[in-house]
Tab-separated table of C-alpha atoms in Angstrom:
chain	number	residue	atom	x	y	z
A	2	UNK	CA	97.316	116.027	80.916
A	3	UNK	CA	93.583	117.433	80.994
A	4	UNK	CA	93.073	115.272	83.934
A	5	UNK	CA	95.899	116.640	85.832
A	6	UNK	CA	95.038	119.887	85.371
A	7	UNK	CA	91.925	119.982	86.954
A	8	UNK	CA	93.307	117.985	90.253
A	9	UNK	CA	95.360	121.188	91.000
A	10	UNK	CA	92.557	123.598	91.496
A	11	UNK	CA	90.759	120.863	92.908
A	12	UNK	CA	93.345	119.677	95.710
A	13	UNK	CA	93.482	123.635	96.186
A	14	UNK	CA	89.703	123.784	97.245
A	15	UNK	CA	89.831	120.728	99.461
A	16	UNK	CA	92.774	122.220	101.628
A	17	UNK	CA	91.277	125.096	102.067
A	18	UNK	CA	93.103	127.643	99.124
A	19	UNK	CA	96.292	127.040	101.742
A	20	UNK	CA	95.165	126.817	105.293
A	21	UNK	CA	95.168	123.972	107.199
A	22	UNK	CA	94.511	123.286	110.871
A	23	UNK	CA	97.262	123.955	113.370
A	24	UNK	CA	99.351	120.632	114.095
A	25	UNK	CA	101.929	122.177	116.639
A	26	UNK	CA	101.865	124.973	118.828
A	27	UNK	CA	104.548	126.186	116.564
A	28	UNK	CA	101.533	126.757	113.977
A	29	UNK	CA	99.000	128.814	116.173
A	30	UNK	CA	99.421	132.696	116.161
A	31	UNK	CA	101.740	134.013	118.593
A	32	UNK	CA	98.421	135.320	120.291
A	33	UNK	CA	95.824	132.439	119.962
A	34	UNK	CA	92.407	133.922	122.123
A	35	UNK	CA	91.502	136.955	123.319
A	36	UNK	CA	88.681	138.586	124.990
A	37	UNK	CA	88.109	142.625	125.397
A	38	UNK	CA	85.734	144.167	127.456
A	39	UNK	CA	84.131	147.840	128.014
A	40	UNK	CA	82.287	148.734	131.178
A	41	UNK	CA	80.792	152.086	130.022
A	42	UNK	CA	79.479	153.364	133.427
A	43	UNK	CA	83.349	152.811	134.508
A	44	UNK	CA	84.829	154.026	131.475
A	45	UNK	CA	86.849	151.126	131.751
A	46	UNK	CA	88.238	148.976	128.893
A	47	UNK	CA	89.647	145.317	129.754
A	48	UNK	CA	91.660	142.618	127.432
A	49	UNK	CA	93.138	139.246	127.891
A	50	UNK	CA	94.475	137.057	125.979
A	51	UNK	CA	96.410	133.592	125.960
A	52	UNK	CA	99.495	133.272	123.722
A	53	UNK	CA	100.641	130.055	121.954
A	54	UNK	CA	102.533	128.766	125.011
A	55	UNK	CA	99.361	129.205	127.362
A	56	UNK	CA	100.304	131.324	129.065
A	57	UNK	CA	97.671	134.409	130.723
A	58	UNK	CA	98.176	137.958	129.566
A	59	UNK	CA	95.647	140.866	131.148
A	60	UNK	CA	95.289	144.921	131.766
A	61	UNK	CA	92.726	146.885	132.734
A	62	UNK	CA	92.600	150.268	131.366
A	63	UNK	CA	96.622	150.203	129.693
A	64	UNK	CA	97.454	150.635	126.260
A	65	UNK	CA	97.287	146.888	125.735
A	66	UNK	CA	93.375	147.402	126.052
A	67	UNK	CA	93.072	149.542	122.722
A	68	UNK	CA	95.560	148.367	120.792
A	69	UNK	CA	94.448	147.198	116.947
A	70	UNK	CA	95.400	143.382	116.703
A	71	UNK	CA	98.646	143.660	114.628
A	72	UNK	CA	99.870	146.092	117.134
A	73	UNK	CA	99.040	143.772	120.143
A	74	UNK	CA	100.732	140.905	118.336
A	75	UNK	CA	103.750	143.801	117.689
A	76	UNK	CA	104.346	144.690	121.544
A	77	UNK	CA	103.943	141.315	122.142
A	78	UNK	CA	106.800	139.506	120.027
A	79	UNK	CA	108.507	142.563	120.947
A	80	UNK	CA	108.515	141.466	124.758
A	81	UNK	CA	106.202	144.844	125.880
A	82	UNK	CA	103.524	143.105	127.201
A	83	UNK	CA	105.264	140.950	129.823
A	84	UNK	CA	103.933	143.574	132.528
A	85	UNK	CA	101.028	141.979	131.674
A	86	UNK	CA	101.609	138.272	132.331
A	87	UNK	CA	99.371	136.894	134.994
A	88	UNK	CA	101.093	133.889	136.193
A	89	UNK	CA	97.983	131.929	135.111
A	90	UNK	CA	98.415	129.346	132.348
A	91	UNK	CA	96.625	126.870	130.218
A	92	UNK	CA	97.470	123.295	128.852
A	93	UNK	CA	99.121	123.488	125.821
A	94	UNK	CA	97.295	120.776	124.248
A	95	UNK	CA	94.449	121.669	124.958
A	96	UNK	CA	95.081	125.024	123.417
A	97	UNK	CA	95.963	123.571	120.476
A	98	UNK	CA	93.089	121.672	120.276
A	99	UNK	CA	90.647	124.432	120.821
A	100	UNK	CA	92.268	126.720	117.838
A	101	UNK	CA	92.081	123.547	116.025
A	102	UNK	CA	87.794	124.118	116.162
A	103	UNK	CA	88.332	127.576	116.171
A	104	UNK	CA	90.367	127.157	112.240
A	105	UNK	CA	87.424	125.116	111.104
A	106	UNK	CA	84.644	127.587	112.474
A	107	UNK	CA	86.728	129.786	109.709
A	108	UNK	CA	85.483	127.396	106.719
A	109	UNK	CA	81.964	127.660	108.124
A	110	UNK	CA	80.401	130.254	105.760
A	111	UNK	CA	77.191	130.406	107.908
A	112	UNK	CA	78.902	131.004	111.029
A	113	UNK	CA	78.180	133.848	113.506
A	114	UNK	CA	76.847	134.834	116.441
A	115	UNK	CA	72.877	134.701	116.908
A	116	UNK	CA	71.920	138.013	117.648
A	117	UNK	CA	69.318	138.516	119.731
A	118	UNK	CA	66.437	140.980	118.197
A	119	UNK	CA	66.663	143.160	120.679
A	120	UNK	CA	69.056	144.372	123.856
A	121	UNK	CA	68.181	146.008	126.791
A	122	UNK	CA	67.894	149.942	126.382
A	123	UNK	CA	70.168	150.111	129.766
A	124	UNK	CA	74.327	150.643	129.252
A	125	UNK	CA	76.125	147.422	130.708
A	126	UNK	CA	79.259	146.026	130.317
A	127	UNK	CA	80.068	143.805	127.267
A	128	UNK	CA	82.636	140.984	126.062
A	129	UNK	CA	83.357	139.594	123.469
A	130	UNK	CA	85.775	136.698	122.673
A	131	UNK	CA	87.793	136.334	119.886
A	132	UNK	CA	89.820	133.558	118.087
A	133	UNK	CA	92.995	134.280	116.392
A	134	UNK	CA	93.882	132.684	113.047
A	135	UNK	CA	96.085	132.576	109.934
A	136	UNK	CA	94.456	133.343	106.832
A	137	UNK	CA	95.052	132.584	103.662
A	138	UNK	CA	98.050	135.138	103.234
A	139	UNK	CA	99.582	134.185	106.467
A	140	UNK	CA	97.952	137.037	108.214
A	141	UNK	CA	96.586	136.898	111.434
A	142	UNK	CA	92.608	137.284	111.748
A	143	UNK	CA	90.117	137.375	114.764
A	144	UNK	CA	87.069	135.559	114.771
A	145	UNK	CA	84.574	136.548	116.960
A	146	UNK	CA	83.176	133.099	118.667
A	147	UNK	CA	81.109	134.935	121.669
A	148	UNK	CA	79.764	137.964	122.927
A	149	UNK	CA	77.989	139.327	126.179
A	150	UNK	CA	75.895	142.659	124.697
A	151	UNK	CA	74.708	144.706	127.510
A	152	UNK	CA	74.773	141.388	129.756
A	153	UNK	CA	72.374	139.379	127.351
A	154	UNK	CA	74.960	136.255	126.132
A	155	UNK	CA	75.470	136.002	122.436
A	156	UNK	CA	76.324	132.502	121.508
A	157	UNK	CA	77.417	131.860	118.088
A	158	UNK	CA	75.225	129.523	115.510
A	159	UNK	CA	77.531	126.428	115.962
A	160	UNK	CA	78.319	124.322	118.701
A	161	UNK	CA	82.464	124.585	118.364
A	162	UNK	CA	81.674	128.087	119.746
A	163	UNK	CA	79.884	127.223	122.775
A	164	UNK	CA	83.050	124.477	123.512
A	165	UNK	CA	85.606	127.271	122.914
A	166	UNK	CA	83.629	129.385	125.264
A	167	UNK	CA	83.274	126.393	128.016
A	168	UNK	CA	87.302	125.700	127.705
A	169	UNK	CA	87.599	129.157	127.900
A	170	UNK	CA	86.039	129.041	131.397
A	171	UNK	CA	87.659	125.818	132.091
A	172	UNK	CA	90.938	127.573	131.919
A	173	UNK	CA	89.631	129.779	135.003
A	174	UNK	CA	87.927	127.513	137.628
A	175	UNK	CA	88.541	123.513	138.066
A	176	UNK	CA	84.639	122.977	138.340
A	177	UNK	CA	83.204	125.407	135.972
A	178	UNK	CA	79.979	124.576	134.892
A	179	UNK	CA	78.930	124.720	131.117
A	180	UNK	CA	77.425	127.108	129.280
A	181	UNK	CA	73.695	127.564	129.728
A	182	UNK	CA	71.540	126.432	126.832
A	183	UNK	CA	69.703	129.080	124.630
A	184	UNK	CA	66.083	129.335	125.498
């Protein structure tokens, strides 16, 4: 009985205390990645974001833009943010596939983003991409997987970012060319 007691906590740590990777679409978050942008000599605000069918979502300056995540995910199941739909899709396998990496970069307690030590003093715009997960009370979560600060690119300290980042792009251009390495 001793023995069987200590399997339980056990076979709780190696599943991750109740997460697991994604196996169907049916499993991602109704909104899977997003990025949000600010271009402060605009004033402008920008977000995007693919949903768990693949398909495109993106506004420019709407309420969409400033929206806290449980309220985006809100409109959206609520069918608000079709205004936004681009018409622009993804593979769905694919998709699944990439918030597969993104789910493990969650159990990485060393990752983030490399920081460079120091930006440019100059105002530019900057991006940053996000991954959206379940944690471990079934609540949805971003992870931040890449950032442009003030045009310097911030990659993060693993390379499942930099291929989230590169399908990201993929999703945009047939021929898009890879990230550039880190000097």
């Amino acid at each position: 009985m001793k023995r069987l007691l200590w399997m339980i906590p056990a076979c709780l740590l190696l599943t991750g205390c109740g997460r697991a990777l994604p196996q169907s679409q049916e499993e991602m978050p109704p909104i899977v990645f997003e990025a949000c942008s600010h271009d402060p000599e605009r004033d402008q605000v920008f977000r995007s974001f693919y949903d768990r069918s693949g398909m495109y979502y993106a506004a420019e300056g709407a309420d969409m833009c400033t929206m806290r995540l449980d309220d985006l995910i809100e409109a959206y199941e609520n069918g608000a943010l079709t205004e936004y739909q681009t018409g622009r899709t993804c593979d769905v396998s694919e998709l699944l596939e990439m918030h597969k990496l993104l789910v493990e970069l969650t159990y990485e307690p060393d990752f983030g983003l490399d920081e460079p030590e120091t930006l440019p003093a100059v105002e530019a715009p900057s991006t940053s991409w996000y991954g959206i997960y379940y944690d471990e009370d079934g609540s949805c979560r971003e992870l931040q997987f890449h950032a442009h600060h003030n045009g310097i690119p911030v990659y993060g300290n693993d390379e499942r970012a930099r291929t989230l980042v590169n399908w990201w792009q993929s999703t945009f251009q047939s021929d898009a060319e890879p990230l550039e390495q880190p000097e």
